[in-house]
Coordinates of C-alpha atoms and ligand atoms in Angstrom, one line a residue:
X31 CA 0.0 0.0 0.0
X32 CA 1.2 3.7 -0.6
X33 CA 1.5 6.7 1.7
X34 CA -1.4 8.8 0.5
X35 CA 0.4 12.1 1.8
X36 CA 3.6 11.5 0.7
X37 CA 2.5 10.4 -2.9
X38 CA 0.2 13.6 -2.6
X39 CA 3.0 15.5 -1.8
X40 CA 4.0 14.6 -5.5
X41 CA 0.7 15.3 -7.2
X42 CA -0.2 18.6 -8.5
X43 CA -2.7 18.0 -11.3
X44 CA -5.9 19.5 -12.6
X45 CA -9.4 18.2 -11.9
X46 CA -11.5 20.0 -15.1
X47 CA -15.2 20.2 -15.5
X48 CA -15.6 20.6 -11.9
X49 CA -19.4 21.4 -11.3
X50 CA -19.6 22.5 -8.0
X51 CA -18.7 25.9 -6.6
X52 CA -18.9 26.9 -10.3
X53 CA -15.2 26.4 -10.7
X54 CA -13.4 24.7 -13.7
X55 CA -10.1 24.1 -12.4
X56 CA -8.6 22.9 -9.3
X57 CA -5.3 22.4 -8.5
X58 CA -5.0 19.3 -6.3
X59 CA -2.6 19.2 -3.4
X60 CA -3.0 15.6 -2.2
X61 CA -4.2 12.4 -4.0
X62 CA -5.5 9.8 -2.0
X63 CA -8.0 6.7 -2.9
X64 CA -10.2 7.5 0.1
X65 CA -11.4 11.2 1.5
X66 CA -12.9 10.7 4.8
X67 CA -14.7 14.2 5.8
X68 CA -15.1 14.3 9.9
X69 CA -13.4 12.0 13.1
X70 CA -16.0 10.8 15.5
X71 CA -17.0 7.2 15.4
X72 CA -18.6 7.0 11.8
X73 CA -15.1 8.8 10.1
X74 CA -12.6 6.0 12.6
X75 CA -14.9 2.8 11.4
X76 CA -15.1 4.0 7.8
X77 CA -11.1 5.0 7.4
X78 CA -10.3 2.0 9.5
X79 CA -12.0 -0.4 7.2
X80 CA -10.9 1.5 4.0
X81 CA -7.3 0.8 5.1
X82 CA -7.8 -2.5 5.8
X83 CA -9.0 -3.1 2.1
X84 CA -6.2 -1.5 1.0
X85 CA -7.0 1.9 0.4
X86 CA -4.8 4.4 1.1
X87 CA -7.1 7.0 3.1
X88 CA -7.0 10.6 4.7
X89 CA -9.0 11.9 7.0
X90 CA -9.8 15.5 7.3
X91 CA -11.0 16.5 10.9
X92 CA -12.2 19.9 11.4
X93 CA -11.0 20.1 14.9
X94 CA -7.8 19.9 16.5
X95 CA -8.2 16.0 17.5
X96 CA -10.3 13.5 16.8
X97 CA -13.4 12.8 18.9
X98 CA -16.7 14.7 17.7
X99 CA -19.8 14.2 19.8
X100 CA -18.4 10.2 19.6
X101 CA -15.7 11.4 22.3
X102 CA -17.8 13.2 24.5
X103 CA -20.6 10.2 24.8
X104 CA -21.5 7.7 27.2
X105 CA -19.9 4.8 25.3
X106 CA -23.3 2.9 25.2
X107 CA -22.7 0.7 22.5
X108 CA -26.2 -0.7 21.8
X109 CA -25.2 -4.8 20.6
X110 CA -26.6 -8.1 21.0
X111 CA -27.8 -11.8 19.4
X112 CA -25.5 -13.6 21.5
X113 CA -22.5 -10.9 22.3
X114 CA -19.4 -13.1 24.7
X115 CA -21.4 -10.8 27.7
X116 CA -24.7 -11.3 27.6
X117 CA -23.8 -15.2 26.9
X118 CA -21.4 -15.1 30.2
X119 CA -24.4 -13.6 31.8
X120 CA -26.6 -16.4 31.0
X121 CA -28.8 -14.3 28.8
X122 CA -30.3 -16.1 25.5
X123 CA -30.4 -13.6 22.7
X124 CA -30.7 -13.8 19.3
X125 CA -31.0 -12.3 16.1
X126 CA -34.7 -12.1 15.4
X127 CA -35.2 -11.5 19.0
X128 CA -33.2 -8.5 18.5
X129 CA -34.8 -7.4 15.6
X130 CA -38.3 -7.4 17.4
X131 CA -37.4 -5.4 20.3
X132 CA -35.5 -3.1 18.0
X133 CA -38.2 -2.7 15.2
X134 CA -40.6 -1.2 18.0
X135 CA -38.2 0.4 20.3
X136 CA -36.8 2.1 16.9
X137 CA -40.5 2.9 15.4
X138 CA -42.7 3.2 14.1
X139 CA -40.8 3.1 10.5
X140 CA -37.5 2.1 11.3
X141 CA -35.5 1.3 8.4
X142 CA -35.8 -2.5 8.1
X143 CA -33.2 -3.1 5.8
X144 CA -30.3 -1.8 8.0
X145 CA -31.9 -3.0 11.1
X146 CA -32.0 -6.7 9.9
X147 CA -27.8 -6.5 8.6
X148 CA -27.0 -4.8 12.3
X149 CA -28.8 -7.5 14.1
X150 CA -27.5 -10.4 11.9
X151 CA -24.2 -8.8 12.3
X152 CA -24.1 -7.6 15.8
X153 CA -22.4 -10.3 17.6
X154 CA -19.5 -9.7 14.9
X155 CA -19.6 -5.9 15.5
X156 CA -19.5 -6.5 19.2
X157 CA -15.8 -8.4 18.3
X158 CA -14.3 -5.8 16.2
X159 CA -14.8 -3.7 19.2
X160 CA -12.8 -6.3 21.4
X161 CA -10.3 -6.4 18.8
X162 CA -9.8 -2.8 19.4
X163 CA -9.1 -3.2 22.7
X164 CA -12.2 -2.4 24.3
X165 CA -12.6 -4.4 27.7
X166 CA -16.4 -5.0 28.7
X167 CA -17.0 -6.2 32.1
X168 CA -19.3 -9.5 32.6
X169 CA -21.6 -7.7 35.2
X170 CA -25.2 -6.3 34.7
X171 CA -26.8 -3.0 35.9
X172 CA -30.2 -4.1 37.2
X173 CA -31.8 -1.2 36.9
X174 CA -33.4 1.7 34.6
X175 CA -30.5 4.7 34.4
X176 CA -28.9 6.9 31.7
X177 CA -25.4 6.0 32.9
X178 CA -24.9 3.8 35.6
X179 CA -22.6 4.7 38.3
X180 CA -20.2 1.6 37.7
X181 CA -18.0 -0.4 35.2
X182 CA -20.6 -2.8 34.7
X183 CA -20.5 -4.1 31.2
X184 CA -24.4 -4.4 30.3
X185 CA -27.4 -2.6 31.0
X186 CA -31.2 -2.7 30.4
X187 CA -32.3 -0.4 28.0
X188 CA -35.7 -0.9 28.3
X189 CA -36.2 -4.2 26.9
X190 CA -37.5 -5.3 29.8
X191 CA -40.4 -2.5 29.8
X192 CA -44.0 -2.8 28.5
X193 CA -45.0 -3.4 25.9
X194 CA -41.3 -4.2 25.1
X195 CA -41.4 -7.0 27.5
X196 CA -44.0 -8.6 25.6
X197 CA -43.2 -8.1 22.1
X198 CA -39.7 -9.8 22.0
X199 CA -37.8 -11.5 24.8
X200 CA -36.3 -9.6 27.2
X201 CA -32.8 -9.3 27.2
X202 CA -30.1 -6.6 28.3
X203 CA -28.0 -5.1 25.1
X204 CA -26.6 -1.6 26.7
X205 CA -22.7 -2.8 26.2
X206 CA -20.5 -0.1 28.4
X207 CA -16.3 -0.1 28.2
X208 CA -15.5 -0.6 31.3
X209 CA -14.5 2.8 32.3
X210 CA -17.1 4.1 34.9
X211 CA -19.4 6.7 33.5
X212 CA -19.0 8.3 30.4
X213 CA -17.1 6.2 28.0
X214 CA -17.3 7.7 24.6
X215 CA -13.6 8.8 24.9
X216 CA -12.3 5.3 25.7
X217 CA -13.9 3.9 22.2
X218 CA -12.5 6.8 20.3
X219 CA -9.2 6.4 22.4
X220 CA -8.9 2.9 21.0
X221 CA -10.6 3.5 17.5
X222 CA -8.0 6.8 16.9
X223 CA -4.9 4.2 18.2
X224 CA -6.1 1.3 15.6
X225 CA -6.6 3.7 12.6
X226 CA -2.8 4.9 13.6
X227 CA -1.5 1.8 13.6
X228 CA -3.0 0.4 9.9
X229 CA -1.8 3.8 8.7
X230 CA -5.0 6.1 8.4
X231 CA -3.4 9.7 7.7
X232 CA -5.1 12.0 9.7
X233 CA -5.4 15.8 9.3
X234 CA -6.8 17.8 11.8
X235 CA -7.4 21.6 11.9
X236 CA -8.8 21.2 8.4
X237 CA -12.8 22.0 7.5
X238 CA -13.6 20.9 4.3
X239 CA -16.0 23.4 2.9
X240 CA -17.2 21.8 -0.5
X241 CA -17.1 18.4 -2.4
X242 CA -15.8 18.6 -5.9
X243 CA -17.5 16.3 -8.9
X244 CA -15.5 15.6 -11.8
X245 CA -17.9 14.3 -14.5
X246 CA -20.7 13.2 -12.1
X247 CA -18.5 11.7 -10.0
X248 CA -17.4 12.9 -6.9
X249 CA -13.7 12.9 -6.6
X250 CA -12.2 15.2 -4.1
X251 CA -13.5 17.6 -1.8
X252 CA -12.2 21.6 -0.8
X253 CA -11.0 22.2 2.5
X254 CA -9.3 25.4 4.9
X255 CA -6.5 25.0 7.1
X256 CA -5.6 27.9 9.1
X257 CA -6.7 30.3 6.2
X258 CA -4.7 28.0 3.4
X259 CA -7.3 26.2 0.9
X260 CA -6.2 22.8 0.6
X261 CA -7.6 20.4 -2.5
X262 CA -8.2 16.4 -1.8
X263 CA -8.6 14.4 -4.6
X264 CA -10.2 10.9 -3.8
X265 CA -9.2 8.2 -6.6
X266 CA -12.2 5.9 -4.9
X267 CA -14.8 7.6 -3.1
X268 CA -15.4 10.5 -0.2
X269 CA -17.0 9.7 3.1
X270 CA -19.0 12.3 4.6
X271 CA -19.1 11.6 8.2
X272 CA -19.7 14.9 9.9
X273 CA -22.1 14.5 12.2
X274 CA -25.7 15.6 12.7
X275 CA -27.6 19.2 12.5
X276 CA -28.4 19.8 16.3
X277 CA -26.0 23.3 16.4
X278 CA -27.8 24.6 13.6
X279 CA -30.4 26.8 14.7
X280 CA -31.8 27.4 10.9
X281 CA -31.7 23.8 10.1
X282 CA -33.7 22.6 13.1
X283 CA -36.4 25.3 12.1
X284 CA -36.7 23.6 9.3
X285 CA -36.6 20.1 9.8
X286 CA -36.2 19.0 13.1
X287 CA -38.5 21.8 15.1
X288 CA -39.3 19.9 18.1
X289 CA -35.1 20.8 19.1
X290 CA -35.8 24.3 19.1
X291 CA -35.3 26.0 22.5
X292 CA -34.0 23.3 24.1
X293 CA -30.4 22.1 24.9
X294 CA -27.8 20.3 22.5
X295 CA -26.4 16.7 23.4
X296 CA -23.4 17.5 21.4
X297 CA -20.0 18.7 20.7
X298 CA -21.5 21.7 19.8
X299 CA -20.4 21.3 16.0
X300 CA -23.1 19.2 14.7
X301 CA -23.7 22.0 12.5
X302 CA -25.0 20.0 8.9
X303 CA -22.0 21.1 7.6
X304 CA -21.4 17.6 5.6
X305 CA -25.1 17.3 4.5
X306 CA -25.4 20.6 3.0
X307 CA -22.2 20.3 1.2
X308 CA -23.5 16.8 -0.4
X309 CA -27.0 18.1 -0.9
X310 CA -25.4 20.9 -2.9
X311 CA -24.4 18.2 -5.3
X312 CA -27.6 16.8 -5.4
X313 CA -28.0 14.4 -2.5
X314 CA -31.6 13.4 -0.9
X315 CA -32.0 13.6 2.9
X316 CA -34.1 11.5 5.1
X317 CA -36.1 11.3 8.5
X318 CA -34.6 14.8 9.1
X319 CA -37.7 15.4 11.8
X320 CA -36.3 12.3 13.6
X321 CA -34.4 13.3 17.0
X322 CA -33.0 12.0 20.1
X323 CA -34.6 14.1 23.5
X324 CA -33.0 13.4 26.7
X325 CA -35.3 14.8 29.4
X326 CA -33.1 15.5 32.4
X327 CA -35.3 13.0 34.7
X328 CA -33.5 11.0 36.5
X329 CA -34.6 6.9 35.8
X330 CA -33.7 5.6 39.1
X331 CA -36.1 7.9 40.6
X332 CA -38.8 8.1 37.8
X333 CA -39.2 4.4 38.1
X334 CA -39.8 4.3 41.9
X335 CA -42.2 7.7 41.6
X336 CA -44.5 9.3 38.9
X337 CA -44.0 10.8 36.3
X338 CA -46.6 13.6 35.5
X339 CA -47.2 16.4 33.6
X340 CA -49.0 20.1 34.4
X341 CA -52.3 18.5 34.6
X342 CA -51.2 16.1 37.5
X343 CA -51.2 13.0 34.9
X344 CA -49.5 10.1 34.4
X345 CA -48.9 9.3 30.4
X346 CA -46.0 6.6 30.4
X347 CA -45.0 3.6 32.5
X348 CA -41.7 5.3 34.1
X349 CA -39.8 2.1 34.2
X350 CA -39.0 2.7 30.2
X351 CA -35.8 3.8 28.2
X352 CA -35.8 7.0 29.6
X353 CA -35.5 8.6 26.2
X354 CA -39.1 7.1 25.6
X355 CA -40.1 8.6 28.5
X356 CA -38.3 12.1 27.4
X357 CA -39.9 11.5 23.9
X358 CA -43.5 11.5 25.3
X359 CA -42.8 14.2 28.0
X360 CA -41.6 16.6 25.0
X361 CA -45.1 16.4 24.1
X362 CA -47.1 16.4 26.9
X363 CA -48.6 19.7 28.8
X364 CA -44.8 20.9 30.7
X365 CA -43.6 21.1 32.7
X366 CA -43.8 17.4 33.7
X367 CA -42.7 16.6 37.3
X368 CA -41.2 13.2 38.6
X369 CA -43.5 13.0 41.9
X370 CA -41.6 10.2 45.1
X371 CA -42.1 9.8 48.3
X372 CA -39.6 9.7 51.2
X373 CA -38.8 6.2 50.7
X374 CA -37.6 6.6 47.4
X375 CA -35.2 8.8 47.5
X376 CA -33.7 6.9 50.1
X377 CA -33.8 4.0 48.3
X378 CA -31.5 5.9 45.6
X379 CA -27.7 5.7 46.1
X380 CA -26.2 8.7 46.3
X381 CA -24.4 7.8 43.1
X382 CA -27.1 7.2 41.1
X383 CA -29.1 10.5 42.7
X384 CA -26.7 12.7 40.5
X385 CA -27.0 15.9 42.4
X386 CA -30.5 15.8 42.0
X387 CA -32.1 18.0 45.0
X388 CA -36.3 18.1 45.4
X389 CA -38.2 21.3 44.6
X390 CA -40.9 21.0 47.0
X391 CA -41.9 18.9 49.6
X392 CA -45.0 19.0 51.0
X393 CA -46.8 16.3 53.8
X394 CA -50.1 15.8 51.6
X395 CA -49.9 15.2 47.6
X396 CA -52.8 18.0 47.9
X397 CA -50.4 20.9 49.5
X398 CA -47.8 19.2 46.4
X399 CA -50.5 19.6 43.7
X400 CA -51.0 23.4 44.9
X401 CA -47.3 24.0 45.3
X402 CA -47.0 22.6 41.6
X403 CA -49.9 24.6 40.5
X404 CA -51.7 21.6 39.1
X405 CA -55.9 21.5 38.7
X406 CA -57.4 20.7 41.9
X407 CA -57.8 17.1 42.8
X408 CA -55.9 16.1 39.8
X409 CA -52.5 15.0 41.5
X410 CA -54.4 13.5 44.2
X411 CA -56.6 11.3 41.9
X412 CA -53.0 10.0 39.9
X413 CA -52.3 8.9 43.1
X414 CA -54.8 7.4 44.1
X415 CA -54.9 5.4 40.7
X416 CA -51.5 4.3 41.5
X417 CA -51.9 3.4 44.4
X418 CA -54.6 1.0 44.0
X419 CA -52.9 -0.3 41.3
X420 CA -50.0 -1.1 43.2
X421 CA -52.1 -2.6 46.2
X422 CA -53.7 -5.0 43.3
X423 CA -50.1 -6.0 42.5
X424 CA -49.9 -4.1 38.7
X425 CA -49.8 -0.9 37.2
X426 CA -53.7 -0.5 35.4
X427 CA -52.8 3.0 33.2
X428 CA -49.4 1.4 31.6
X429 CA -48.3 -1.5 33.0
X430 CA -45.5 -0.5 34.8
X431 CA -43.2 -3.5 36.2
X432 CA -44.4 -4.8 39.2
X433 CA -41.0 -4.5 40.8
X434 CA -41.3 -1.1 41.0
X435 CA -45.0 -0.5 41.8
X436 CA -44.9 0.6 45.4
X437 CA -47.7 2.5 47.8
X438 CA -46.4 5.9 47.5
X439 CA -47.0 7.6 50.8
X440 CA -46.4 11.1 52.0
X441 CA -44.5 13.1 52.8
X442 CA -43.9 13.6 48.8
X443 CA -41.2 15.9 47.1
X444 CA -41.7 17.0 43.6
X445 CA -38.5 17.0 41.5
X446 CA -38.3 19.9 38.4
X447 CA -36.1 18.3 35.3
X448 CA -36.0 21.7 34.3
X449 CA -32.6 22.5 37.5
X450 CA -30.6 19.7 35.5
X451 CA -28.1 16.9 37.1
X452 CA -25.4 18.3 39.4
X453 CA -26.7 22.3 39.4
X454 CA -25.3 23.6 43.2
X455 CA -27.4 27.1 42.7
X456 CA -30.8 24.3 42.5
X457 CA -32.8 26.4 40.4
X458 CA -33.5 26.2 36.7
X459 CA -31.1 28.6 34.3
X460 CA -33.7 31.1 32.8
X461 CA -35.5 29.4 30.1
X462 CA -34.4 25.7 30.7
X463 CA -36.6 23.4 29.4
X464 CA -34.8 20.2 30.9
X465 CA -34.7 18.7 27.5
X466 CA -31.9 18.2 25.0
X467 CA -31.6 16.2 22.0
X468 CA -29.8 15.4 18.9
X469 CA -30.8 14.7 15.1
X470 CA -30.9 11.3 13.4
X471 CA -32.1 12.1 10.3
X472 CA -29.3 13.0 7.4
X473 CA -28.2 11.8 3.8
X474 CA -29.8 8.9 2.2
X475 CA -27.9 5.9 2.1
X476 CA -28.0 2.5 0.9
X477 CA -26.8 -0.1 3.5
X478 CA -23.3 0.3 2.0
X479 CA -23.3 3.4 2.7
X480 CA -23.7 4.9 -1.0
X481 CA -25.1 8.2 -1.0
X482 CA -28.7 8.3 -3.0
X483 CA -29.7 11.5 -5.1
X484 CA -33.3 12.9 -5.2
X485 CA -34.1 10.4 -8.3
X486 CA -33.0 8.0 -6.2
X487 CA -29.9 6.8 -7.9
X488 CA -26.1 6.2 -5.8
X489 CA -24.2 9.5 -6.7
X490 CA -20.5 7.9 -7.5
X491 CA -18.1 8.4 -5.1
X492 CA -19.9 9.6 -2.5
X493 CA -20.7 7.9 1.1
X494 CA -22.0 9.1 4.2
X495 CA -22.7 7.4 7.9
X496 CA -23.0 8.1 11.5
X497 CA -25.2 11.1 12.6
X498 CA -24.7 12.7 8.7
X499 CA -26.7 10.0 7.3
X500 CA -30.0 8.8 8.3
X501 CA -29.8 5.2 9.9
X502 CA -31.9 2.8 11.4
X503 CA -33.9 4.8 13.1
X504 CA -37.5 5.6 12.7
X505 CA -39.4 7.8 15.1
X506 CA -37.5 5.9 18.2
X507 CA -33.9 6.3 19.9
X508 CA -32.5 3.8 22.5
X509 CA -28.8 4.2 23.9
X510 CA -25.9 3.1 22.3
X511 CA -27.6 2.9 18.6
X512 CA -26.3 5.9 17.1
X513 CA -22.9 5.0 18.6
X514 CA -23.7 1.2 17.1
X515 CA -25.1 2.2 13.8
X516 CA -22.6 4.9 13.1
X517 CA -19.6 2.4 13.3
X518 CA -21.2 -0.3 11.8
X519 CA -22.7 1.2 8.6
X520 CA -19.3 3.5 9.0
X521 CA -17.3 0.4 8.1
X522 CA -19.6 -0.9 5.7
X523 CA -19.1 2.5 3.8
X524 CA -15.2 2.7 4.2
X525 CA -15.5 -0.7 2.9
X526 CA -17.6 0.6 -0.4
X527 CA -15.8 3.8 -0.8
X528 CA -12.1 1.7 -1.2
X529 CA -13.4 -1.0 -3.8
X530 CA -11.2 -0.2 -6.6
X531 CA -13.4 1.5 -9.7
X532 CA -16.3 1.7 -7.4
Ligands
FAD943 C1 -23.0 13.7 26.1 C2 -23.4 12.7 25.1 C3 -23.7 11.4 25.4 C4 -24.0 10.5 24.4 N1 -24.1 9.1 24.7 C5 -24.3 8.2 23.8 C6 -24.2 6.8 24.0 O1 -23.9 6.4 25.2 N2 -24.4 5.9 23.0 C7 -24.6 6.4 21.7 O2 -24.8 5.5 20.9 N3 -24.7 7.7 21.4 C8 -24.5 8.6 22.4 N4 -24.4 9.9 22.1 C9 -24.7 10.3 20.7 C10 -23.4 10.0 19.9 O3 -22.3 10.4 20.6 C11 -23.4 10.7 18.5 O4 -24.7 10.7 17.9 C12 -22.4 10.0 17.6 O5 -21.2 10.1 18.3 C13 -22.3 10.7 16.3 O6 -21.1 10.1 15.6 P1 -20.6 10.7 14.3 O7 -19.4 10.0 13.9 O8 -21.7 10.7 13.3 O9 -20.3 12.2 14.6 P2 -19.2 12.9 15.5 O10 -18.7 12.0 16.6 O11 -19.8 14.2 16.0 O12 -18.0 13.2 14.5 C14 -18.2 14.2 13.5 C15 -16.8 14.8 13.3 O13 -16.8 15.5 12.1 C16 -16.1 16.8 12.3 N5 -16.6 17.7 11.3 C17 -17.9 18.2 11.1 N6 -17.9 19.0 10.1 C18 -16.7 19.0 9.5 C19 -16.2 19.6 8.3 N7 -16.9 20.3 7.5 N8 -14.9 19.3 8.0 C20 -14.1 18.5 8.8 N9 -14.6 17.9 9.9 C21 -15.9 18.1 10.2 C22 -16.5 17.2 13.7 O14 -15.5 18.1 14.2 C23 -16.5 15.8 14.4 O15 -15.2 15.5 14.9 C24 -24.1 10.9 23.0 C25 -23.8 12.2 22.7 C26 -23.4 13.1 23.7 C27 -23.0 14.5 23.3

């Protein structure tokens, strides 16, 4: 294999009836067979496997280091059918079973097609991240939480929820590197180290701005670095991996609305930068109104409590994903509340309570329902549905586990989502929302990653995955998938863009 920069260093050629930015010739600084565009998890999976079929490959990272929004995540890597943990755990997955939980918990509309190769393949995916070095502990979290306080290896993610529970059987597939909290930088740590050692050139400081086409091809793209214009040329094919939209205020508005005026679960780049640029050369988009809302609820509370909106109602069994429960909170009458009683929070490690301080307490749920300034009676008749629910043994209204139905007796506290995890002053910044999302809509890809134009035909040379592309989501989000789909269809599009004449 050659050294794509240092052969670059050598080319200085002309590209001609370049289409895009209305320019006709471009002199080329480097010559490589495959442009990557972007460094998170989608740009290391796709330059990773482009190398290792033989591709000589650059790839261009905006920042100063790799990373992207990849870096700064919780490492959930959502995998299954049999992975060496869940087996050592004594859990009996499968394929199909993981298809069935996924189809709903990723719907309605999820894109079958990709969700049918990343169940079929995830037990494979789950080894080429142990072959990068990533260490998953054989221990379970037993209970619902955005991040558990420990190294455990695997975590619920709501499969064992209604109606989840009953549509496919339940079986833990949150995979966490066994870090401790956040691990997003530990897969990119590892990812970064394996595309150094097979030889990936990467260039950071470096936005690429445009792609070029070369007779209907795409076959470089146009980048700054520190006010120089550099030129790529890309013998085999350009991977746009650059993220999602969530930073760009005007491409929310009109696409992905229900993220305006609330908070960004990014790097605070997922500006669209990489799908306008392939859009501009004729690419199709899809799902864009599909996001990922966090509400800042905390699970381990939520499940042992109620959670209700203004009007004192329950509308979700709290024992869900918790971005199912965010989901539906986004659109219920706000703020919503997550009622407990006194034995609940001191059921909660302090751990797992993440900062998170009451709002009001009050000795009767009718001095809570006034404090809240809910309807008369309406808190108080929640609870007493819930309550004679959970003396029957079950939950009536959504069929909340019965592990965590419990007679909820006063004194109750009343916590706001709105103050956030871990905020000393305990009072919500003006116009917090207690919501924050990202997009998973983006470029229209094939399974291989190809790019698709509006007629619906693969534009040659280009490829896109991760957040840039839409994946296998439909209207649904569950942990470690965006992390999951954006390597996996990542190195199925590295693995396009290097096939020789492609
Ligand atoms: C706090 C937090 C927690 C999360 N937890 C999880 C989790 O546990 N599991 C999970 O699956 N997901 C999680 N996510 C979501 C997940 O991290 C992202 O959706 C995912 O990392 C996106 O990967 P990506 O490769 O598409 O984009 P990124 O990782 O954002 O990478 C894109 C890269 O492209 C670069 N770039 C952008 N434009 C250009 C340009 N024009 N030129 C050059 N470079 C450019 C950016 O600088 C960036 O480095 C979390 C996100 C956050 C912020």
């Amino acid at each position: 294999m050659s050294d794509p920069v240092r052969e670059a260093e050598a080319a200085t050629e002309v590209i001609a009836d370049v289409v895009v930015d209305v320019v006709v010739d471009v002199v080329v600084d480097v010559v490589v067979d495959v442009v990557v565009v972007g460094f998170g998890c989608a740009g290391g999976a796709a330059a990773l496997e482009a190398r290792r079929a033989g591709a000589s490959v650059v790839v261009l990272e905006r920042a100063s280091g790799a990373g992207g929004s990849s870096a700064q995540s919780g490492g959930e890597l959502y995998l299954g059918g049999g992975t060496a943990v869940q087996q050592a755990l004594g859990f009996d997955d499968d394929a199909d079973n993981m298809l069935a939980f996924l189809r709903a918990a990723l719907g309605p509309h999820a894109d079958e097609e990709k969700l049918r190769l990343y169940c079929d393949g995830s037990v494979e995916h789950f080894a080429w991240f142990c072959d990068l070095g990533i260490e998953f502990e054989k221990s379970l979290y037993d209970a619902p939480s955005w991040m558990p306080p420990t190294t455990d290896g695997l975590m619920w993610l709501g499969e064992n929820a209604w109606p989840y529970d009953e549509l496919a059987r339940p079986v833990p597939r949150g995979h966490r590197p066994a870090t401790g909290g956040f691990g997003g930088w530990l897969v990119m740590d590892r990812l970064v180290a394996a595309c150094d050692a097979a030889g990936v050139v990467t260039e950071t400081d470096t936005r690429v701005l445009s792609l070029v086409v070369e007779s209907g091809r795409v076959a470089g793209v146009r980048a700054r670095r520190f006010g120089e214009d550099v030129t790529y040329r890309a013998r085999r094919g350009v991977v746009v991996t650059t993220g999602g939209f969530a930073d760009n205020a005007d491409l929310l508005a009109a696409h992905a609305p229900d993220l305006l005026g609330h908070g960004v679960v990014s790097d605070g780049g997922d500006d669209g930068s990489g799908i306008l640029m392939a859009q501009a050369v004729g690419a199709a988009v899809r799902r864009m109104s599909v996001v990922e809302v966090a509400y800042t609820a905390l699970p381990a509370l939520a499940c042992r409590g109620m959670l209700v909106n203004a009007r004192g109602e329950r509308f979700i069994n709290e024992d869900v994903y918790p971005g199912l429960f965010s989901h539906a909170a986004l659109h219920e009458p706000g703020p919503c509340w997550v009622v407990v009683d006194a034995q609940a929070l001191e059921e909660v490690d302090e751990a797992d309570l993440w900062g998170t301080v009451p709002s009001y307490a009050a000795e009767t749920i009718e001095e809570l329902e006034a404090d809240l300034g809910m309807p008369v009676g309406s808190l108080a008749r929640t609870l007493a549905g819930y309550n004679d629910g959970a003396l029957a043994g079950g939950d009536p209204l959504f069929r909340k586990n019965a592990r965590w139905m419990r007679v909820l007796e006063g004194p109750f506290a009343a916590i706001d989502p709105r103050i956030g995890f871990h905020n000393p002053t305990h009072r919500a910044a003006p116009g917090a929302t207690g919501f924050a999302g990202f997009t998973l809509g983006g470029l229209h890809t094939t399974v291989d990653g190809e790019v698709l134009s509006l007629d619906g035909a693969a534009i040659p040379g280009l490829y896109a995955a991760g957040r840039a592309s839409a994946g296998m989501h439909g209207h649904g989000y569950i942990s470690g998938t965006s992390l999951g789909d954006g390597t996996f269809f990542g190195r199925r599009a590295g693995r396009s863009a290097a096939r020789p004449g492609a």
